[in-house]
Tab-separated table of C-alpha atoms and ligand atoms in Angstrom:
chain	number	residue	atom	x	y	z
A	1	UNK	CA	19.933	-46.037	-40.743
A	2	UNK	CA	20.188	-44.146	-44.063
A	3	UNK	CA	21.637	-40.776	-43.637
A	4	UNK	CA	20.265	-38.752	-46.789
A	5	UNK	CA	21.265	-35.436	-47.661
A	6	UNK	CA	19.334	-32.637	-48.690
A	7	UNK	CA	15.778	-33.604	-48.307
A	8	UNK	CA	13.540	-31.040	-48.011
A	9	UNK	CA	11.526	-30.750	-44.592
A	10	UNK	CA	7.916	-29.421	-46.669
A	11	UNK	CA	6.638	-32.503	-45.752
A	12	UNK	CA	7.970	-32.797	-41.874
A	13	UNK	CA	6.540	-29.233	-40.298
A	14	UNK	CA	3.280	-28.376	-40.504
A	15	UNK	CA	3.876	-24.570	-41.075
A	16	UNK	CA	4.925	-26.596	-44.668
A	17	UNK	CA	7.747	-24.445	-44.788
A	18	UNK	CA	9.839	-25.943	-47.411
A	19	UNK	CA	13.857	-25.451	-45.561
A	20	UNK	CA	16.095	-28.232	-46.182
A	21	UNK	CA	18.674	-30.669	-43.894
A	22	UNK	CA	21.386	-30.858	-45.320
A	23	UNK	CA	21.878	-34.460	-43.304
A	24	UNK	CA	18.328	-36.557	-41.969
A	25	UNK	CA	18.836	-39.788	-39.900
A	26	UNK	CA	15.535	-41.730	-38.679
A	27	UNK	CA	15.446	-43.573	-35.912
A	28	UNK	CA	13.348	-45.390	-35.047
A	29	UNK	CA	14.673	-47.583	-32.218
A	30	UNK	CA	15.947	-46.181	-28.765
A	31	UNK	CA	19.092	-48.221	-29.537
A	32	UNK	CA	19.676	-46.574	-32.658
A	33	UNK	CA	19.131	-43.490	-31.042
A	34	UNK	CA	21.244	-44.145	-28.712
A	35	UNK	CA	24.332	-45.238	-31.647
A	36	UNK	CA	24.064	-41.997	-33.797
A	37	UNK	CA	23.726	-40.400	-30.612
A	38	UNK	CA	27.479	-42.055	-29.899
A	39	UNK	CA	27.996	-41.307	-33.260
A	40	UNK	CA	28.556	-38.043	-33.045
A	41	UNK	CA	28.465	-37.246	-29.411
A	42	UNK	CA	29.318	-33.587	-29.674
A	43	UNK	CA	27.993	-31.991	-33.396
A	44	UNK	CA	24.767	-30.358	-32.880
A	45	UNK	CA	22.119	-31.881	-33.264
A	46	UNK	CA	18.622	-30.834	-34.434
A	47	UNK	CA	15.765	-33.221	-32.826
A	48	UNK	CA	12.611	-33.337	-34.962
A	49	UNK	CA	9.578	-35.045	-33.502
A	50	UNK	CA	6.050	-33.973	-35.143
A	51	UNK	CA	7.258	-30.778	-36.065
A	52	UNK	CA	3.716	-29.063	-35.523
A	53	UNK	CA	5.854	-25.968	-32.901
A	54	UNK	CA	8.609	-24.823	-34.973
A	55	UNK	CA	9.012	-22.000	-37.743
A	56	UNK	CA	12.477	-22.923	-40.051
A	57	UNK	CA	13.346	-19.117	-40.799
A	58	UNK	CA	16.878	-21.719	-42.972
A	59	UNK	CA	18.301	-24.402	-43.701
A	60	UNK	CA	19.169	-27.135	-41.055
A	61	UNK	CA	22.661	-27.260	-41.145
A	62	UNK	CA	23.476	-29.793	-37.925
A	63	UNK	CA	21.987	-32.860	-38.379
A	64	UNK	CA	18.547	-33.917	-38.621
A	65	UNK	CA	17.435	-36.541	-36.619
A	66	UNK	CA	13.927	-37.636	-36.881
A	67	UNK	CA	12.187	-39.358	-33.871
A	68	UNK	CA	9.900	-42.260	-35.339
A	69	UNK	CA	9.766	-44.880	-31.977
A	70	UNK	CA	6.440	-46.104	-31.917
A	71	UNK	CA	4.278	-48.750	-29.865
A	72	UNK	CA	2.336	-47.790	-26.765
A	73	UNK	CA	2.146	-50.482	-23.893
A	74	UNK	CA	0.357	-51.310	-20.632
A	75	UNK	CA	2.381	-50.502	-17.333
A	76	UNK	CA	-0.088	-52.004	-14.771
A	77	UNK	CA	-4.115	-51.347	-14.622
A	78	UNK	CA	-5.982	-51.872	-11.583
A	79	UNK	CA	-10.178	-51.418	-11.316
A	80	UNK	CA	-10.338	-47.507	-11.244
A	81	UNK	CA	-6.452	-46.439	-13.541
A	82	UNK	CA	-4.452	-47.885	-16.190
A	83	UNK	CA	-1.423	-46.806	-17.249
A	84	UNK	CA	0.143	-46.686	-20.204
A	85	UNK	CA	3.624	-45.777	-21.239
A	86	UNK	CA	3.492	-44.351	-25.159
A	87	UNK	CA	6.436	-43.878	-27.074
A	88	UNK	CA	7.414	-40.434	-27.840
A	89	UNK	CA	6.832	-40.496	-31.675
A	90	UNK	CA	3.535	-41.987	-31.904
A	91	UNK	CA	1.572	-39.425	-32.559
A	92	UNK	CA	-0.482	-36.715	-30.097
A	93	UNK	CA	-4.407	-36.931	-31.529
A	94	UNK	CA	-3.237	-40.712	-33.086
A	95	UNK	CA	-3.224	-41.458	-28.805
A	96	UNK	CA	-6.359	-39.641	-27.892
A	97	UNK	CA	-8.347	-41.640	-30.139
A	98	UNK	CA	-6.415	-45.038	-28.887
A	99	UNK	CA	-7.707	-43.611	-25.416
A	100	UNK	CA	-11.105	-42.735	-26.265
A	101	UNK	CA	-11.365	-45.872	-28.286
A	102	UNK	CA	-10.711	-48.158	-24.975
A	103	UNK	CA	-12.228	-45.862	-22.656
A	104	UNK	CA	-9.987	-44.651	-20.453
A	105	UNK	CA	-10.148	-40.753	-19.866
A	106	UNK	CA	-8.117	-38.349	-19.152
A	107	UNK	CA	-6.873	-36.733	-22.075
A	108	UNK	CA	-10.215	-36.159	-24.536
A	109	UNK	CA	-10.011	-32.500	-23.996
A	110	UNK	CA	-6.173	-32.807	-25.594
A	111	UNK	CA	-8.102	-34.193	-29.204
A	112	UNK	CA	-6.729	-32.863	-31.917
A	113	UNK	CA	-3.717	-31.526	-30.571
A	114	UNK	CA	-1.064	-31.719	-33.097
A	115	UNK	CA	2.214	-32.652	-33.358
A	116	UNK	CA	3.851	-35.996	-30.555
A	117	UNK	CA	3.215	-37.676	-27.940
A	118	UNK	CA	7.275	-37.325	-27.066
A	119	UNK	CA	6.352	-33.846	-27.352
A	120	UNK	CA	3.665	-32.575	-25.247
A	121	UNK	CA	5.553	-32.517	-22.322
A	122	UNK	CA	8.122	-30.026	-23.497
A	123	UNK	CA	5.750	-27.642	-23.329
A	124	UNK	CA	3.412	-29.316	-21.286
A	125	UNK	CA	-0.274	-29.076	-23.581
A	126	UNK	CA	-3.012	-27.779	-22.924
A	127	UNK	CA	-6.364	-26.662	-23.825
A	128	UNK	CA	-10.115	-26.400	-22.387
A	129	UNK	CA	-9.187	-26.575	-18.403
A	130	UNK	CA	-7.536	-30.044	-18.646
A	131	UNK	CA	-2.967	-29.873	-19.094
A	132	UNK	CA	-0.403	-33.510	-19.770
A	133	UNK	CA	0.825	-32.704	-16.516
A	134	UNK	CA	-3.300	-34.056	-15.043
A	135	UNK	CA	-1.942	-37.008	-16.783
A	136	UNK	CA	1.504	-37.156	-16.331
A	137	UNK	CA	3.611	-39.967	-14.591
A	138	UNK	CA	7.021	-39.446	-16.415
A	139	UNK	CA	8.843	-40.099	-18.985
A	140	UNK	CA	11.628	-41.174	-19.936
A	141	UNK	CA	15.050	-39.433	-21.673
A	142	UNK	CA	17.942	-39.642	-23.333
A	143	UNK	CA	20.322	-37.857	-22.367
A	144	UNK	CA	22.939	-36.985	-25.650
A	145	UNK	CA	25.909	-36.101	-23.700
A	146	UNK	CA	26.162	-39.634	-22.355
A	147	UNK	CA	24.037	-41.675	-24.410
A	148	UNK	CA	22.451	-43.374	-20.877
A	149	UNK	CA	18.466	-43.100	-20.511
A	150	UNK	CA	16.938	-41.561	-17.397
A	151	UNK	CA	13.197	-41.251	-15.966
A	152	UNK	CA	12.316	-37.386	-15.150
A	153	UNK	CA	8.821	-37.637	-12.415
A	154	UNK	CA	6.125	-35.393	-12.715
A	155	UNK	CA	8.076	-33.785	-10.440
A	156	UNK	CA	11.813	-33.033	-11.821
A	157	UNK	CA	9.583	-32.200	-14.864
A	158	UNK	CA	8.804	-28.571	-13.382
A	159	UNK	CA	5.651	-28.165	-15.150
A	160	UNK	CA	3.984	-24.904	-15.227
A	161	UNK	CA	2.276	-22.605	-18.515
A	162	UNK	CA	3.467	-24.018	-21.505
A	163	UNK	CA	6.616	-24.690	-19.933
A	164	UNK	CA	9.229	-27.837	-18.447
A	165	UNK	CA	12.501	-27.709	-17.588
A	166	UNK	CA	12.919	-29.441	-20.813
A	167	UNK	CA	12.153	-25.894	-21.833
A	168	UNK	CA	15.182	-24.524	-19.336
A	169	UNK	CA	17.829	-26.857	-17.603
A	170	UNK	CA	17.731	-29.575	-19.690
A	171	UNK	CA	17.013	-27.893	-22.391
A	172	UNK	CA	19.641	-29.035	-25.811
A	173	UNK	CA	20.533	-32.617	-23.616
A	174	UNK	CA	17.801	-34.934	-24.060
A	175	UNK	CA	15.510	-36.900	-26.320
A	176	UNK	CA	12.453	-38.039	-24.422
A	177	UNK	CA	11.594	-41.106	-25.920
A	178	UNK	CA	8.609	-41.722	-24.400
A	179	UNK	CA	5.690	-41.260	-22.071
A	180	UNK	CA	4.188	-42.895	-19.089
A	181	UNK	CA	0.203	-41.343	-17.964
A	182	UNK	CA	-1.591	-42.562	-15.809
A	183	UNK	CA	-5.715	-42.578	-17.360
A	184	UNK	CA	-8.816	-43.136	-15.756
A	185	UNK	CA	-11.655	-46.218	-16.407
A	186	UNK	CA	-14.534	-46.872	-16.845
A	187	UNK	CA	-16.914	-45.752	-13.989
A	188	UNK	CA	-13.885	-43.161	-12.556
A	189	UNK	CA	-14.097	-40.377	-15.211
A	190	UNK	CA	-13.450	-36.765	-14.216
A	191	UNK	CA	-15.052	-34.506	-16.857
A	192	UNK	CA	-13.648	-31.400	-16.897
A	193	UNK	CA	-16.527	-29.586	-18.660
A	194	UNK	CA	-16.674	-26.483	-17.173
A	195	UNK	CA	-14.730	-24.073	-19.939
A	196	UNK	CA	-17.599	-22.742	-21.656
A	197	UNK	CA	-17.519	-23.626	-25.767
A	198	UNK	CA	-17.390	-27.129	-23.971
A	199	UNK	CA	-20.566	-26.597	-22.365
A	200	UNK	CA	-22.180	-25.151	-25.312
A	201	UNK	CA	-21.926	-27.309	-27.522
A	202	UNK	CA	-22.367	-30.197	-25.169
A	203	UNK	CA	-26.194	-28.781	-23.787
A	204	UNK	CA	-26.575	-28.446	-28.217
A	205	UNK	CA	-26.374	-31.790	-28.405
A	206	UNK	CA	-28.296	-32.011	-25.479
A	207	UNK	CA	-26.458	-34.070	-23.760
A	208	UNK	CA	-26.419	-33.277	-20.086
A	209	UNK	CA	-24.324	-36.638	-18.982
A	210	UNK	CA	-21.284	-37.018	-21.253
A	211	UNK	CA	-18.520	-39.717	-22.332
A	212	UNK	CA	-15.868	-39.228	-23.449
A	213	UNK	CA	-16.546	-39.496	-26.207
A	214	UNK	CA	-18.973	-36.738	-26.315
A	215	UNK	CA	-15.856	-34.314	-24.858
A	216	UNK	CA	-13.718	-35.303	-27.390
A	217	UNK	CA	-16.344	-34.700	-29.978
A	218	UNK	CA	-17.370	-31.776	-28.726
A	219	UNK	CA	-13.493	-30.444	-28.661
A	220	UNK	CA	-12.728	-31.709	-32.293
A	221	UNK	CA	-16.165	-29.338	-33.308
A	222	UNK	CA	-14.660	-26.186	-31.605
A	223	UNK	CA	-10.620	-26.420	-32.572
A	224	UNK	CA	-12.278	-27.445	-36.254
A	225	UNK	CA	-14.511	-24.008	-35.580
A	226	UNK	CA	-11.452	-22.261	-35.224
A	227	UNK	CA	-8.427	-23.397	-35.964
A	228	UNK	CA	-7.118	-24.256	-39.253
A	229	UNK	CA	-6.173	-27.945	-40.365
A	230	UNK	CA	-1.870	-28.072	-40.618
A	231	UNK	CA	-3.404	-30.589	-44.164
A	232	UNK	CA	-5.184	-27.747	-45.477
A	233	UNK	CA	-3.186	-24.616	-44.047
A	234	UNK	CA	-0.100	-24.677	-42.424
A	235	UNK	CA	-0.185	-23.530	-39.145
A	236	UNK	CA	1.480	-24.277	-35.718
A	237	UNK	CA	-1.484	-23.664	-33.390
A	238	UNK	CA	-1.318	-20.324	-31.587
A	239	UNK	CA	1.748	-19.264	-32.236
A	240	UNK	CA	2.014	-16.823	-29.240
A	241	UNK	CA	1.995	-17.244	-25.245
A	242	UNK	CA	-0.953	-15.416	-23.554
A	243	UNK	CA	1.168	-12.830	-21.645
A	244	UNK	CA	1.073	-12.758	-17.946
A	245	UNK	CA	1.158	-8.774	-16.298
A	246	UNK	CA	1.195	-8.139	-12.974
A	247	UNK	CA	-1.539	-6.769	-10.887
A	248	UNK	CA	-0.253	-3.272	-11.489
A	249	UNK	CA	-0.029	-3.114	-15.346
A	250	UNK	CA	-3.845	-5.042	-15.308
A	251	UNK	CA	-5.544	-2.121	-12.905
A	252	UNK	CA	-4.398	0.214	-15.990
A	253	UNK	CA	-5.640	-2.488	-18.734
A	254	UNK	CA	-8.544	-2.544	-17.098
A	255	UNK	CA	-9.344	0.691	-16.781
A	256	UNK	CA	-8.889	1.542	-20.258
A	257	UNK	CA	-10.226	-2.219	-21.330
A	258	UNK	CA	-12.930	-2.615	-19.640
A	259	UNK	CA	-14.546	-5.204	-22.968
A	260	UNK	CA	-11.277	-6.691	-22.868
A	261	UNK	CA	-10.968	-10.832	-21.721
A	262	UNK	CA	-9.078	-11.739	-19.454
A	263	UNK	CA	-7.840	-15.138	-16.583
A	264	UNK	CA	-6.623	-14.465	-13.357
A	265	UNK	CA	-3.535	-16.913	-12.243
A	266	UNK	CA	-3.235	-15.709	-8.991
A	267	UNK	CA	-4.279	-12.303	-6.811
A	268	UNK	CA	-0.906	-10.545	-8.397
A	269	UNK	CA	-1.021	-12.013	-12.026
A	270	UNK	CA	-3.906	-11.809	-15.314
A	271	UNK	CA	-3.243	-13.377	-17.911
A	272	UNK	CA	-4.739	-12.084	-21.318
A	273	UNK	CA	-5.509	-13.466	-24.377
A	274	UNK	CA	-3.314	-12.931	-26.637
A	275	UNK	CA	-5.497	-13.318	-30.315
A	276	UNK	CA	-7.868	-10.478	-28.193
A	277	UNK	CA	-4.576	-8.691	-28.682
A	278	UNK	CA	-3.703	-9.171	-32.012
A	279	UNK	CA	-7.556	-9.473	-33.020
A	280	UNK	CA	-7.475	-5.437	-31.719
A	281	UNK	CA	-4.394	-4.030	-33.170
A	282	UNK	CA	-5.968	-4.777	-36.364
A	283	UNK	CA	-4.482	-8.274	-37.764
A	284	UNK	CA	-6.734	-10.535	-37.739
A	285	UNK	CA	-7.376	-12.289	-41.420
A	286	UNK	CA	-4.149	-10.215	-42.499
A	287	UNK	CA	-1.580	-11.225	-44.971
A	288	UNK	CA	1.411	-10.484	-45.909
A	289	UNK	CA	1.853	-12.420	-49.583
A	290	UNK	CA	1.062	-15.257	-48.311
A	291	UNK	CA	2.109	-15.105	-44.683
A	292	UNK	CA	-0.845	-15.004	-42.999
A	293	UNK	CA	-3.328	-14.580	-39.226
A	294	UNK	CA	-6.241	-16.938	-39.317
A	295	UNK	CA	-9.333	-14.917	-39.760
A	296	UNK	CA	-10.996	-17.756	-37.130
A	297	UNK	CA	-8.487	-17.663	-34.902
A	298	UNK	CA	-5.816	-14.420	-34.161
A	299	UNK	CA	-3.372	-15.948	-32.277
A	300	UNK	CA	-2.774	-18.616	-35.469
A	301	UNK	CA	-0.052	-17.297	-38.391
A	302	UNK	CA	-0.679	-19.707	-41.021
A	303	UNK	CA	1.037	-20.016	-44.718
A	304	UNK	CA	-1.658	-19.600	-47.293
A	305	UNK	CA	0.722	-22.083	-49.478
A	306	UNK	CA	4.299	-20.477	-50.315
A	307	UNK	CA	5.104	-18.039	-47.595
A	308	UNK	CA	9.014	-19.129	-45.832
A	309	UNK	CA	9.991	-19.026	-42.367
A	310	UNK	CA	11.276	-15.179	-43.421
A	311	UNK	CA	8.211	-14.586	-44.298
A	312	UNK	CA	5.742	-15.277	-40.974
A	313	UNK	CA	9.002	-14.040	-39.040
A	314	UNK	CA	8.360	-10.758	-40.152
A	315	UNK	CA	4.839	-10.726	-40.084
A	316	UNK	CA	5.105	-12.036	-35.863
A	317	UNK	CA	7.543	-8.969	-35.414
A	318	UNK	CA	5.846	-6.331	-37.149
A	319	UNK	CA	1.959	-7.935	-34.402
A	320	UNK	CA	4.635	-8.214	-31.377
A	321	UNK	CA	5.502	-4.578	-32.327
A	322	UNK	CA	2.021	-3.390	-32.336
A	323	UNK	CA	0.704	-5.369	-30.308
A	324	UNK	CA	3.427	-3.651	-27.366
A	325	UNK	CA	2.398	0.199	-29.140
A	326	UNK	CA	-0.997	-0.230	-28.449
A	327	UNK	CA	-1.113	-1.834	-24.921
A	328	UNK	CA	2.030	-1.493	-23.477
A	329	UNK	CA	2.440	-5.687	-23.503
A	330	UNK	CA	4.964	-7.914	-24.817
A	331	UNK	CA	4.237	-10.714	-26.544
A	332	UNK	CA	6.575	-13.294	-26.904
A	333	UNK	CA	6.811	-16.920	-29.558
A	334	UNK	CA	5.317	-19.705	-28.719
A	335	UNK	CA	6.728	-22.004	-31.152
A	336	UNK	CA	10.280	-22.380	-31.185
A	337	UNK	CA	11.638	-19.912	-34.009
A	338	UNK	CA	15.307	-22.339	-35.828
B	1	LIG	N1	-9.897	-14.017	-28.690
B	1	LIG	C1	-10.725	-12.741	-29.705
B	1	LIG	N2	-10.243	-12.432	-31.061
B	1	LIG	C2	-9.161	-13.668	-31.076
B	1	LIG	C3	-9.289	-14.442	-30.757
B	1	LIG	C4	-9.395	-15.045	-28.864
B	1	LIG	O1	-11.326	-12.017	-29.639
B	1	LIG	O2	-8.892	-13.766	-32.693
B	1	LIG	C5	-10.198	-13.856	-27.093
B	1	LIG	C6	-12.033	-14.906	-27.406
B	1	LIG	O3	-12.745	-14.386	-27.878
B	1	LIG	C7	-11.518	-15.366	-25.956
B	1	LIG	C8	-10.067	-15.339	-26.202
B	1	LIG	O4	-9.791	-14.525	-26.686
B	1	LIG	O5	-12.414	-14.185	-24.935
B	1	LIG	C9	-9.437	-17.007	-25.209
B	1	LIG	O6	-10.108	-17.526	-26.782
B	1	LIG	P1	-9.829	-19.183	-26.616
B	1	LIG	O7	-10.678	-19.432	-25.832
B	1	LIG	O8	-9.758	-19.468	-27.951
B	1	LIG	O9	-8.313	-19.323	-26.201
B	1	LIG	P2	-6.543	-18.883	-26.688
B	1	LIG	O10	-6.574	-18.452	-25.092
B	1	LIG	O11	-6.898	-17.693	-27.574
B	1	LIG	C10	-5.822	-21.199	-25.845
B	1	LIG	C11	-4.748	-22.086	-25.738
B	1	LIG	C12	-5.171	-23.058	-26.980
B	1	LIG	C13	-6.526	-24.570	-26.678
B	1	LIG	C14	-7.305	-22.639	-25.815
B	1	LIG	C15	-8.614	-23.644	-25.574
B	1	LIG	C16	-2.440	-21.050	-25.443
B	1	LIG	C17	-1.197	-20.024	-26.068
B	1	LIG	N3	-3.185	-21.221	-26.133
B	1	LIG	O12	-6.052	-20.333	-26.312
B	1	LIG	O13	-4.208	-23.854	-27.357
B	1	LIG	O14	-6.777	-24.094	-27.567
B	1	LIG	O15	-7.022	-22.582	-24.515
B	1	LIG	O16	-7.883	-23.765	-24.425
B	1	LIG	O17	-2.475	-21.403	-24.299
B	1	LIG	C18	-1.908	-24.755	-29.059
B	1	LIG	O18	-0.529	-24.473	-27.976
B	1	LIG	O19	-1.754	-24.054	-30.097
B	1	LIG	C19	-3.398	-23.788	-28.936
B	1	LIG	C20	-3.887	-24.060	-29.342
């Protein structure tokens, strides 16, 4: 392990923001991770995984710990299921492709989500009717203060919409080192194809009995058509969460905007797509210098090249303010702002 100084983080965050780490260390094993933590028990740390859900608005003075633990191992298998332990530093999409190649089902709807396996539980990644929690068994995490490795069951993780214990009580206290997932084997897959865009893609390709690869291909095509590839245009996926409003607010909203899309979360809670609100507020495809709103999906903020994190943040604040003024609805960032 080597501590590097004044290292650019441009290649380590999908927004492509050129901030610097005062100190940077890469760990590739759990024992190295424990060693680093024990050497600096009380000093603040900046944990870096896939860098896909963060906006850097300044240089980082805390030690940046780049978590690069790799490996996929089989924990158990029977005729219908396989349980895999995946190390935190594995790239999420490459892991999904590994599952497709081995015909392991359950994560195909989560194809092409940027980021690493270790950060997937933190915000319970989700897309096209599936969330990580649907296949999640447990994860291991090292407690920063004690360096003890602990197992978190699915219940212990308290998963919710883009939420888990790691965004609440456990925030900043643990480093997830591996995730254990239970997947289906051939003949036992249960497909989630109810999402309209997936149905359209399968129908267009005249596929009646899809394989998990067909679903993955459909999801990849949908995402590519709407969401920019971070390698070509810096971004962090959905920048805001879809707001959830109560029944009374929804009633008023629906009268004024009968055409607005919505999902009923419960009889008293309604989720409104933030992308729709932002588009209606006139921001889709707009830019302020190199900070912009994606032309095909208003929920995604993009870096056209030379934007600073602060420029993107100023644009986000302006969007938040306009949406609040127009609709009376507060939209909260999904990405972590540093
Ligand atoms: N919409 C607009 N204008 C836009 C964008 C969306 O009017 O610019 C409307 C769409 O027409 C549609 C509705 O909003 O009626 C919902 O749009 P979409 O199906 O694209 O999904 P989303 O709510 O914008 C969520 C997730 C995505 C995930 C998709 C598909 C959140 C914050 N985002 O987006 O997740 O891929 O559903 O399941 O929940 C991510 O987290 O990075 C991400 C991309």
